[in-house]
Coordinates of N, CA and C in Angstrom, one line a residue:
X1 N 9.1 19.5 -7.3 CA 8.7 18.4 -6.5 C 10.0 18.1 -5.6
X2 N 9.8 17.5 -4.4 CA 10.9 17.2 -3.6 C 11.7 15.9 -4.1
X3 N 12.9 15.8 -3.7 CA 13.8 14.6 -4.0 C 13.1 13.5 -3.5
X4 N 13.2 12.2 -4.2 CA 12.7 10.9 -3.7 C 13.5 10.5 -2.5
X5 N 13.0 9.6 -1.8 CA 13.7 9.0 -0.7 C 15.0 8.3 -1.3
X6 N 16.1 8.5 -0.6 CA 17.4 8.0 -1.2 C 18.4 7.7 0.0
X7 N 19.1 6.4 -0.1 CA 20.0 6.0 0.8 C 21.5 6.0 0.3
X8 N 22.3 7.1 0.7 CA 23.6 7.0 0.1 C 24.4 5.7 0.5
X9 N 24.2 5.2 1.7 CA 24.9 3.9 1.9 C 24.6 2.8 1.1
X10 N 23.2 2.7 0.8 CA 22.8 1.6 -0.1 C 23.3 1.8 -1.6
X11 N 23.4 3.1 -2.0 CA 23.9 3.3 -3.4 C 25.3 2.9 -3.4
X12 N 26.2 3.3 -2.4 CA 27.6 2.9 -2.5 C 27.7 1.3 -2.4
X13 N 26.9 0.8 -1.5 CA 27.1 -0.7 -1.3 C 26.7 -1.3 -2.7
X14 N 25.7 -0.9 -3.3 CA 25.3 -1.5 -4.5 C 26.3 -1.4 -5.6
X15 N 27.1 -0.2 -5.8 CA 28.1 -0.1 -6.7 C 29.3 -0.9 -6.5
X16 N 29.7 -0.9 -5.2 CA 30.8 -1.8 -4.7 C 30.5 -3.3 -4.9
X17 N 29.2 -3.6 -4.8 CA 28.9 -4.9 -4.8 C 29.0 -5.5 -6.3
X18 N 28.7 -4.7 -7.1 CA 28.9 -5.3 -8.7 C 30.3 -4.8 -9.1
X19 N 31.2 -4.1 -8.4 CA 32.6 -3.8 -8.8 C 32.6 -2.7 -9.8
X20 N 31.7 -1.7 -9.6 CA 31.9 -0.6 -10.6 C 32.7 0.6 -9.9
X21 N 33.4 1.4 -10.8 CA 33.8 2.5 -10.2 C 32.9 3.7 -10.5
X22 N 33.0 4.8 -9.9 CA 32.1 5.9 -10.2 C 32.2 6.4 -11.6
X23 N 33.2 6.2 -12.2 CA 33.3 6.6 -13.6 C 32.4 5.7 -14.5
X24 N 32.5 4.3 -14.1 CA 31.8 3.4 -14.9 C 30.2 3.6 -14.7
X25 N 29.8 4.1 -13.5 CA 28.4 4.5 -13.3 C 28.0 5.6 -14.1
X26 N 28.7 6.7 -14.1 CA 28.3 7.6 -15.0 C 28.2 7.4 -16.3
X27 N 29.2 6.5 -16.8 CA 29.2 6.1 -18.3 C 27.9 5.2 -18.7
X28 N 27.5 4.4 -17.6 CA 26.2 3.6 -17.8 C 25.0 4.5 -17.8
X29 N 25.0 5.5 -16.9 CA 23.9 6.4 -16.9 C 23.8 7.2 -18.2
X30 N 24.9 7.7 -18.7 CA 25.0 8.3 -20.1 C 24.3 7.6 -21.0
X31 N 24.6 6.4 -21.1 CA 23.9 5.4 -22.1 C 22.4 5.5 -22.1
X32 N 21.9 5.9 -20.9 CA 20.5 5.9 -20.6 C 20.0 7.3 -20.8
X33 N 20.9 8.2 -21.2 CA 20.4 9.6 -21.5 C 20.6 10.5 -20.5
X34 N 21.1 10.1 -19.3 CA 21.3 11.0 -18.1 C 22.9 11.3 -17.9
X35 N 23.3 12.4 -18.5 CA 24.8 12.7 -18.4 C 25.0 13.5 -17.1
X36 N 25.9 13.0 -16.3 CA 26.3 13.7 -15.0 C 27.8 13.5 -14.9
X37 N 28.4 14.5 -14.1 CA 29.8 14.3 -13.9 C 30.1 13.3 -12.9
X38 N 31.4 12.9 -12.8 CA 31.7 11.8 -11.9 C 31.6 12.2 -10.5
X39 N 31.7 13.5 -10.2 CA 31.6 14.1 -8.9 C 30.2 13.9 -8.3
X40 N 29.2 13.8 -9.1 CA 27.9 13.9 -8.7 C 27.5 12.5 -8.0
X41 N 28.2 11.3 -8.4 CA 28.1 10.0 -7.9 C 28.7 10.2 -6.4
X42 N 29.7 10.8 -6.3 CA 30.4 10.9 -5.1 C 29.6 11.6 -4.0
X43 N 29.0 12.7 -4.7 CA 28.1 13.5 -3.8 C 26.9 12.7 -3.3
X44 N 26.3 11.9 -4.1 CA 25.2 11.1 -3.7 C 25.6 10.1 -2.7
X45 N 26.7 9.4 -3.0 CA 27.2 8.5 -1.9 C 27.5 9.0 -0.6
X46 N 28.0 10.3 -0.6 CA 28.3 11.0 0.7 C 27.1 11.6 1.4
X47 N 26.0 11.7 0.7 CA 24.8 12.4 1.2 C 24.9 13.9 1.1
X48 N 25.7 14.5 0.3 CA 25.8 15.9 0.1 C 24.6 16.4 -0.7
X49 N 24.2 15.6 -1.7 CA 23.0 15.8 -2.4 C 22.3 14.7 -2.6
X50 N 21.0 14.7 -3.0 CA 20.2 13.6 -3.5 C 19.8 13.6 -4.9
X51 N 19.7 12.5 -5.5 CA 19.3 12.4 -6.9 C 17.9 12.9 -7.1
X52 N 17.6 13.3 -8.3 CA 16.2 13.7 -8.7 C 15.6 12.3 -9.1
X53 N 14.3 12.3 -9.5 CA 13.7 11.1 -9.9 C 14.4 10.5 -11.1
X54 N 14.6 11.2 -12.1 CA 15.3 10.8 -13.4 C 16.6 10.2 -13.1
X55 N 17.2 10.9 -12.1 CA 18.6 10.4 -11.8 C 18.6 9.0 -10.9
X56 N 17.6 9.1 -10.1 CA 17.4 7.9 -9.2 C 17.2 6.6 -10.2
X57 N 16.2 6.9 -11.3 CA 16.0 5.9 -12.1 C 17.2 5.2 -13.0
X58 N 17.9 6.3 -13.4 CA 19.1 5.9 -14.2 C 20.2 5.3 -13.2
X59 N 20.3 5.7 -12.2 CA 21.4 5.2 -11.1 C 20.9 3.8 -10.9
X60 N 19.7 3.5 -10.5 CA 19.3 2.1 -10.3 C 19.4 1.2 -11.5
X61 N 19.3 1.6 -12.7 CA 19.5 0.9 -13.7 C 21.0 0.6 -14.0
X62 N 21.7 1.6 -13.7 CA 23.2 1.6 -14.0 C 23.9 0.6 -12.8
X63 N 23.3 0.4 -11.6 CA 23.7 -0.4 -10.7 C 23.0 -1.7 -10.7
X64 N 22.1 -2.0 -11.6 CA 21.4 -3.2 -11.7 C 20.7 -3.5 -10.4
X65 N 19.9 -2.6 -9.8 CA 19.2 -2.9 -8.5 C 17.8 -2.2 -8.5
X66 N 17.0 -2.8 -7.8 CA 15.6 -2.3 -7.7 C 15.6 -0.8 -7.2
X67 N 14.8 0.0 -7.6 CA 14.8 1.4 -7.0 C 14.5 1.4 -5.5
X68 N 13.5 0.4 -4.8 CA 13.4 0.4 -3.5 C 14.6 0.0 -2.7
X69 N 15.7 -0.5 -3.2 CA 16.9 -0.8 -2.5 C 17.6 0.5 -2.4
X70 N 17.5 1.4 -3.3 CA 18.2 2.7 -3.1 C 17.3 3.7 -2.3
X71 N 16.1 3.4 -2.3 CA 15.2 4.2 -1.3 C 15.6 3.8 0.1
X72 N 16.0 2.4 0.2 CA 16.1 1.8 1.7 C 14.9 1.6 2.3
X73 N 13.8 1.5 1.6 CA 12.5 1.1 2.3 C 11.4 0.6 1.2
X74 N 10.6 -0.2 1.8 CA 9.5 -0.7 0.8 C 8.5 0.5 0.6
X75 N 8.1 0.6 -0.6 CA 7.2 1.7 -1.1 C 5.8 1.6 -0.3
X76 N 5.3 2.7 0.2 CA 4.1 2.8 1.0 C 3.0 3.8 0.3
X77 N 3.6 5.0 -0.1 CA 2.7 6.0 -0.6 C 2.6 5.8 -2.1
X78 N 1.6 6.5 -2.7 CA 1.5 6.4 -4.2 C 2.7 6.9 -5.0
X79 N 3.4 7.9 -4.4 CA 4.5 8.3 -5.1 C 5.7 7.2 -5.0
X80 N 5.8 6.6 -3.9 CA 7.0 5.6 -3.8 C 6.6 4.4 -4.5
X81 N 5.4 4.0 -4.6 CA 5.0 2.9 -5.6 C 5.3 3.3 -7.1
X82 N 5.1 4.4 -7.4 CA 5.3 4.9 -8.7 C 6.8 4.9 -8.9
X83 N 7.7 5.5 -8.0 CA 9.1 5.4 -8.2 C 9.7 3.9 -8.2
X84 N 9.1 3.1 -7.5 CA 9.5 1.8 -7.5 C 9.3 1.1 -8.8
X85 N 8.4 1.5 -9.5 CA 8.2 1.0 -10.9 C 8.8 1.8 -12.0
X86 N 9.6 2.8 -11.6 CA 10.4 3.7 -12.5 C 9.4 4.4 -13.5
X87 N 8.3 5.0 -13.0 CA 7.4 5.7 -13.8 C 7.6 7.2 -13.4
X88 N 7.6 8.1 -14.4 CA 7.6 9.5 -14.1 C 6.1 9.8 -13.9
X89 N 5.7 10.9 -13.1 CA 4.4 11.2 -13.0 C 3.7 11.5 -14.3
X90 N 4.3 12.1 -15.2 CA 3.7 12.3 -16.6 C 3.4 11.0 -17.3
X91 N 4.4 10.0 -17.2 CA 4.2 8.8 -18.0 C 3.1 7.9 -17.3
X92 N 3.1 7.9 -15.9 CA 2.0 7.2 -15.2 C 0.6 7.8 -15.5
X93 N 0.6 9.2 -15.5 CA -0.6 9.7 -15.7 C -1.2 9.4 -17.2
X94 N -0.3 9.4 -18.2 CA -0.7 9.1 -19.5 C -1.1 7.7 -19.5
X95 N -0.5 6.6 -18.8 CA -0.9 5.3 -18.8 C -2.2 5.2 -18.3
X96 N -2.7 5.8 -17.3 CA -4.0 5.7 -16.6 C -5.0 6.6 -17.2
X97 N -4.7 7.5 -18.1 CA -5.6 8.3 -18.7 C -6.0 9.5 -17.9
X98 N -5.2 10.1 -17.2 CA -5.5 11.1 -16.2 C -4.7 12.4 -16.6
X99 N -5.3 13.6 -16.4 CA -4.6 14.8 -16.5 C -3.2 14.8 -15.5
X100 N -2.2 15.2 -16.0 CA -1.0 15.0 -15.2 C -1.0 16.0 -13.9
X101 N -1.6 17.1 -14.1 CA -1.9 18.0 -12.9 C -2.8 17.3 -11.9
X102 N -3.8 16.7 -12.4 CA -4.7 16.1 -11.5 C -4.0 15.0 -10.7
X103 N -3.2 14.2 -11.5 CA -2.5 13.0 -10.8 C -1.5 13.6 -9.9
X104 N -0.7 14.6 -10.3 CA 0.3 15.3 -9.3 C -0.4 15.7 -8.1
X105 N -1.7 16.2 -8.2 CA -2.3 16.7 -7.0 C -2.8 15.5 -6.0
X106 N -3.1 14.4 -6.7 CA -3.4 13.3 -5.9 C -2.3 12.7 -5.1
X107 N -1.1 12.8 -5.7 CA 0.2 12.4 -5.0 C 0.5 13.4 -3.8
X108 N 0.4 14.6 -4.1 CA 0.8 15.7 -3.2 C -0.2 15.8 -2.0
X109 N -1.6 15.6 -2.3 CA -2.6 15.7 -1.2 C -2.9 14.4 -0.7
X110 N -2.3 13.3 -1.2 CA -2.6 11.9 -0.6 C -4.2 11.8 -0.7
X111 N -4.8 12.1 -1.9 CA -6.2 12.0 -2.0 C -6.5 11.6 -3.6
X112 N -7.1 10.4 -3.6 CA -7.3 9.9 -5.0 C -8.8 10.1 -5.3
X113 N -8.9 10.7 -6.7 CA -10.2 11.1 -7.2 C -10.4 10.3 -8.4
X114 N -9.5 9.3 -8.9 CA -9.8 8.7 -10.1 C -10.9 8.0 -10.3
X115 N -11.4 7.7 -11.6 CA -12.5 6.9 -11.8 C -12.2 5.4 -11.6
X116 N -13.2 4.5 -11.6 CA -13.0 3.0 -11.5 C -12.0 2.6 -12.4
X117 N -12.2 3.0 -13.7 CA -11.2 2.4 -14.7 C -9.8 3.0 -14.4
X118 N -9.7 4.2 -14.1 CA -8.3 4.7 -13.8 C -7.7 4.0 -12.6
X119 N -8.6 3.6 -11.6 CA -8.1 2.9 -10.3 C -7.6 1.6 -10.8
X120 N -8.3 0.9 -11.7 CA -7.9 -0.5 -12.0 C -6.6 -0.4 -12.9
X121 N -6.5 0.6 -13.7 CA -5.3 0.7 -14.5 C -4.1 1.0 -13.7
X122 N -4.4 1.8 -12.6 CA -3.3 2.2 -11.7 C -2.7 1.0 -11.0
X123 N -3.7 0.3 -10.4 CA -3.4 -1.1 -9.7 C -2.5 -1.9 -10.6
X124 N -3.0 -2.0 -11.9 CA -2.1 -2.9 -12.9 C -0.8 -2.4 -13.2
X125 N -0.7 -1.1 -13.3 CA 0.5 -0.4 -13.7 C 1.6 -0.5 -12.5
X126 N 1.1 -0.4 -11.3 CA 1.9 -0.4 -10.0 C 2.0 -1.8 -9.4
X127 N 1.3 -2.7 -9.9 CA 1.4 -4.1 -9.4 C 0.8 -4.2 -8.0
X128 N -0.2 -3.5 -7.7 CA -0.8 -3.4 -6.4 C -2.0 -4.4 -6.2
X129 N -1.8 -5.2 -5.3 CA -3.1 -6.1 -4.8 C -4.2 -5.2 -4.2
X130 N -5.5 -5.6 -4.1 CA -6.5 -4.9 -3.6 C -6.3 -4.4 -2.3
X131 N -5.6 -5.1 -1.3 CA -5.5 -4.5 0.0 C -4.6 -3.3 0.0
X132 N -3.3 -3.7 -0.7 CA -2.4 -2.5 -0.7 C -3.0 -1.3 -1.5
X133 N -3.7 -1.6 -2.7 CA -4.3 -0.5 -3.4 C -5.1 0.4 -2.5
X134 N -6.0 -0.1 -1.8 CA -6.8 0.6 -0.8 C -5.9 1.6 0.2
X135 N -4.9 0.9 0.6 CA -4.1 1.7 1.6 C -3.3 2.9 0.8
X136 N -2.9 2.6 -0.4 CA -2.2 3.6 -1.2 C -3.2 4.8 -1.6
X137 N -4.4 4.5 -2.0 CA -5.2 5.6 -2.5 C -6.1 6.1 -1.4
X138 N -5.8 5.6 -0.1 CA -6.7 6.2 1.1 C -8.1 5.6 1.1
X139 N -8.3 4.4 0.6 CA -9.5 3.7 0.8 C -9.6 2.7 2.0
X140 N -8.4 2.6 2.7 CA -8.4 1.5 3.8 C -9.2 2.0 4.9
X141 N -9.3 3.3 5.4 CA -10.1 3.9 6.3 C -11.5 3.6 6.0
X142 N -12.0 3.9 4.8 CA -13.5 3.7 4.4 C -13.7 2.2 4.5
X143 N -12.8 1.3 4.1 CA -13.1 -0.2 4.3 C -13.2 -0.5 5.7
X144 N -12.4 -0.2 6.5 CA -12.3 -0.5 8.0 C -13.7 0.1 8.6
X145 N -14.2 1.2 8.2 CA -15.5 1.7 8.8 C -16.6 1.0 8.4
X146 N -16.7 0.6 7.1 CA -17.9 -0.2 6.6 C -17.9 -1.5 7.1
X147 N -16.7 -2.2 7.3 CA -16.8 -3.6 7.8 C -17.2 -3.5 9.3
X148 N -16.7 -2.5 10.1 CA -17.2 -2.4 11.5 C -18.7 -2.3 11.6
X149 N -19.2 -1.4 10.8 CA -20.6 -1.2 10.7 C -21.4 -2.5 10.1
X150 N -20.8 -3.2 9.3 CA -21.4 -4.4 8.8 C -21.4 -5.6 9.9
X151 N -20.3 -5.8 10.7 CA -20.3 -6.8 11.7 C -21.1 -6.5 13.0
X152 N -21.2 -5.1 13.2 CA -21.8 -4.8 14.4 C -23.4 -4.5 14.1
X153 N -23.9 -4.4 13.0 CA -25.1 -4.2 12.5 C -25.8 -5.3 11.6
X154 N -26.6 -4.7 10.6 CA -27.0 -5.6 9.5 C -26.0 -5.7 8.4
X155 N -25.3 -6.8 8.2 CA -24.2 -6.9 7.4 C -24.8 -6.8 5.9
X156 N -26.0 -7.4 5.7 CA -26.5 -7.6 4.2 C -26.5 -6.1 3.5
X157 N -26.8 -5.1 4.2 CA -27.0 -3.8 3.4 C -25.7 -3.2 3.1
X158 N -24.5 -3.8 3.6 CA -23.3 -3.3 3.2 C -22.5 -4.1 2.1
X159 N -23.3 -5.2 1.7 CA -22.7 -6.0 0.7 C -22.3 -5.2 -0.7
X160 N -23.3 -4.6 -1.1 CA -23.0 -3.9 -2.4 C -21.9 -2.8 -2.3
X161 N -22.0 -1.9 -1.2 CA -20.9 -0.8 -1.2 C -19.6 -1.6 -0.9
X162 N -19.5 -2.5 -0.3 CA -18.1 -3.1 0.0 C -17.7 -4.0 -1.4
X163 N -18.6 -4.6 -2.1 CA -18.2 -5.2 -3.3 C -17.7 -4.2 -4.4
X164 N -18.2 -2.9 -4.3 CA -17.7 -1.9 -5.2 C -16.4 -1.4 -4.8
X165 N -16.2 -1.4 -3.4 CA -15.0 -0.6 -3.0 C -13.7 -1.7 -3.2
X166 N -14.0 -2.9 -3.0 CA -12.9 -3.9 -3.2 C -12.8 -4.7 -4.6
X167 N -14.0 -4.2 -5.4 CA -14.0 -4.9 -6.8 C -14.0 -6.4 -6.7
X168 N -15.1 -6.8 -6.0 CA -15.1 -8.3 -5.8 C -16.6 -8.6 -6.0
X169 N -17.1 -9.8 -6.4 CA -18.4 -10.3 -6.7 C -19.3 -10.1 -5.4
X170 N -20.5 -9.5 -5.4 CA -21.4 -9.5 -4.3 C -21.5 -10.8 -3.5
X171 N -21.6 -11.9 -4.2 CA -21.8 -13.2 -3.6 C -20.6 -13.5 -2.7
X172 N -19.3 -13.3 -3.2 CA -18.1 -13.4 -2.3 C -18.2 -12.7 -1.2
X173 N -18.5 -11.4 -1.4 CA -18.6 -10.4 -0.3 C -19.7 -10.8 0.8
X174 N -20.8 -11.3 0.3 CA -21.7 -11.6 1.4 C -21.4 -12.9 2.2
X175 N -20.7 -13.8 1.5 CA -20.2 -14.9 2.2 C -19.2 -14.5 3.3
X176 N -18.4 -13.5 2.9 CA -17.3 -13.1 3.8 C -18.1 -12.4 5.0
X177 N -18.9 -11.5 4.7 CA -19.6 -10.6 5.8 C -20.4 -11.6 6.7
X178 N -21.0 -12.7 6.2 CA -21.8 -13.7 7.1 C -20.9 -14.3 8.0
X179 N -19.6 -14.7 7.5 CA -18.6 -15.4 8.3 C -18.2 -14.3 9.5
X180 N -17.8 -13.2 9.1 CA -17.4 -12.1 10.0 C -18.4 -11.9 11.0
X181 N -19.7 -11.6 10.5 CA -20.7 -11.4 11.6 C -20.9 -12.5 12.5
X182 N -20.7 -13.7 12.2 CA -20.8 -14.9 13.1 C -19.7 -14.9 14.1
X183 N -18.3 -14.6 13.5 CA -17.2 -14.5 14.5 C -17.3 -13.4 15.3
X184 N -17.8 -12.3 15.0 CA -18.0 -11.2 15.9 C -19.0 -11.4 17.0
X185 N -20.2 -12.2 16.5 CA -21.2 -12.5 17.5 C -20.7 -13.5 18.6
X186 N -19.8 -14.4 18.1 CA -19.2 -15.4 19.0 C -18.4 -14.7 20.1
X187 N -17.6 -13.7 19.7 CA -17.0 -12.8 20.9 C -18.0 -12.2 21.8
X188 N -19.1 -11.7 21.3 CA -20.0 -11.2 22.3 C -20.7 -12.1 23.2
X189 N -21.0 -13.4 22.7 CA -21.6 -14.4 23.4 C -20.8 -14.8 24.4
X190 N -19.5 -15.0 24.1 CA -18.6 -15.5 25.1 C -18.4 -14.4 26.2
X191 N -18.3 -13.2 25.8 CA -18.1 -12.1 26.8 C -19.4 -12.1 27.7
X192 N -20.6 -12.0 27.1 CA -21.9 -12.0 28.0 C -22.0 -13.2 28.8
X193 N -21.6 -14.4 28.3 CA -21.5 -15.6 29.2 C -20.8 -15.6 30.3
X194 N -19.5 -15.0 30.2 CA -18.8 -14.9 31.4 C -19.2 -13.8 32.3
X195 N -19.8 -12.8 31.8 CA -20.3 -11.8 32.5 C -21.5 -12.2 33.4
X196 N -22.4 -12.8 32.8 CA -23.6 -13.4 33.6 C -23.1 -14.4 34.6
X197 N -22.1 -15.2 34.2 CA -21.7 -16.2 35.2 C -20.8 -15.6 36.4
X198 N -20.5 -14.3 36.1 CA -19.7 -13.6 37.1 C -18.3 -14.2 37.3
X199 N -17.8 -14.4 36.2 CA -16.4 -15.1 36.1 C -15.3 -13.8 36.6
X200 N -14.1 -14.4 36.7 CA -13.1 -13.3 37.2 C -12.8 -12.4 36.0
X201 N -12.4 -11.2 36.4 CA -12.2 -10.1 35.4 C -11.1 -10.4 34.5
X202 N -10.1 -11.3 35.0 CA -9.0 -11.5 33.9 C -9.6 -12.2 32.7
X203 N -10.5 -13.1 32.8 CA -11.0 -13.9 31.7 C -11.8 -13.0 30.8
X204 N -12.7 -12.0 31.4 CA -13.2 -10.9 30.6 C -12.3 -10.1 29.7
X205 N -11.2 -9.7 30.4 CA -10.2 -8.9 29.8 C -9.4 -9.6 28.6
X206 N -9.4 -11.0 28.9 CA -8.8 -11.8 27.8 C -9.6 -11.9 26.5
X207 N -11.0 -12.1 26.7 CA -11.9 -12.0 25.5 C -11.9 -10.6 24.9
X208 N -11.9 -9.6 25.7 CA -11.9 -8.2 25.1 C -10.7 -8.0 24.3
X209 N -9.6 -8.5 25.0 CA -8.2 -8.4 24.1 C -8.3 -9.0 22.8
X210 N -8.8 -10.4 22.8 CA -8.9 -11.1 21.6 C -9.8 -10.4 20.6
X211 N -10.9 -9.9 21.1 CA -11.9 -9.1 20.1 C -11.2 -7.9 19.5
X212 N -10.3 -7.1 20.3 CA -9.7 -6.0 20.0 C -8.7 -6.4 18.8
X213 N -8.0 -7.5 18.9 CA -7.0 -8.0 17.9 C -7.8 -8.3 16.7
X214 N -8.8 -9.1 16.9 CA -9.7 -9.5 15.7 C -10.1 -8.1 14.8
X215 N -10.6 -7.2 15.5 CA -11.1 -6.1 14.9 C -10.0 -5.3 14.2
X216 N -8.8 -5.2 14.8 CA -7.6 -4.6 14.2 C -7.3 -5.3 12.7
X217 N -7.5 -6.5 12.8 CA -7.1 -7.3 11.6 C -8.4 -7.6 10.6
X218 N -9.4 -6.9 10.9 CA -10.7 -7.1 10.3 C -10.5 -7.0 8.7
X219 N -9.8 -6.0 8.2 CA -9.7 -5.7 6.8 C -9.0 -6.8 6.1
X220 N -7.8 -7.1 6.8 CA -7.1 -8.3 6.3 C -8.0 -9.7 6.3
X221 N -8.6 -9.9 7.3 CA -9.4 -11.0 7.3 C -10.6 -11.0 6.2
X222 N -11.2 -10.0 6.0 CA -12.2 -9.7 5.1 C -11.6 -10.0 3.6
X223 N -10.4 -9.2 3.3 CA -9.9 -9.5 2.0 C -9.4 -10.9 1.7
X224 N -9.0 -11.6 2.8 CA -8.6 -13.0 2.6 C -9.8 -13.8 2.3
X225 N -11.0 -13.5 2.9 CA -12.2 -14.3 2.6 C -12.8 -14.2 1.4
X226 N -12.7 -13.0 0.8 CA -13.1 -12.7 -0.7 C -12.1 -13.1 -1.7
X227 N -10.9 -13.6 -1.3 CA -10.0 -14.1 -2.2 C -9.0 -13.1 -2.5
X228 N -8.7 -12.0 -1.9 CA -7.7 -11.1 -2.2 C -6.4 -11.2 -1.4
X229 N -5.3 -11.0 -1.9 CA -4.0 -11.0 -1.1 C -4.0 -9.8 -0.2
X230 N -3.4 -9.9 0.9 CA -3.1 -8.8 1.8 C -1.8 -8.6 2.1
X231 N -0.8 -9.0 1.3 CA 0.7 -8.6 1.6 C 0.9 -7.0 1.7
X232 N 1.8 -6.9 2.6 CA 2.3 -5.5 2.8 C 1.5 -4.9 3.9
X233 N 0.5 -5.4 4.6 CA -0.3 -4.6 5.5 C 0.6 -4.5 6.7
X234 N 0.7 -3.3 7.3 CA 1.4 -3.1 8.6 C 0.6 -3.5 9.7

């Protein structure tokens, strides 16, 4: 497996920030069962080599800082969320009740095939809200597609599939879809009204732009309406 994302500059800043010497860092890591020479800390900080997952976890603990700080980015992929919570692939697979090779394949191929129960345990273990969970396991595209079909057609027939996808009560999903369908219809009515009245093209473009922005944020709007947090969406 490739080395995890790592920022030499952040590692050095974190060490200096709490006043530790490289010798003290390796001593703290040794207490965690990861024994490395002092030179390795200097190599990490210079960018000559990158730490392994186990070394990254030990270094973060030794420096009293979150793993994402040393990665110098907020986690987005399944692997990065796992690293942020300091899970090895084996430990997380055991936690969710999945074969470790199957889990590793999900990370490497960016394709999640876990059961509903495994997915729920994964979300709990990694602290993922529904919106972020869908993006991490590749369900965001499916959500966007279903929502567009719902607002552009007969939304009622999409209630059950969407409720299963986001693990929400069908009643809440139905209410959200009704609201979204009404908002989408309002855009169309305004556009057609200006078109029939032969208003200037600038106004038509303005409405079209508003509708495009609304569609872009459709999943976030839907998750908000059904009561799910949408933090972290790009």
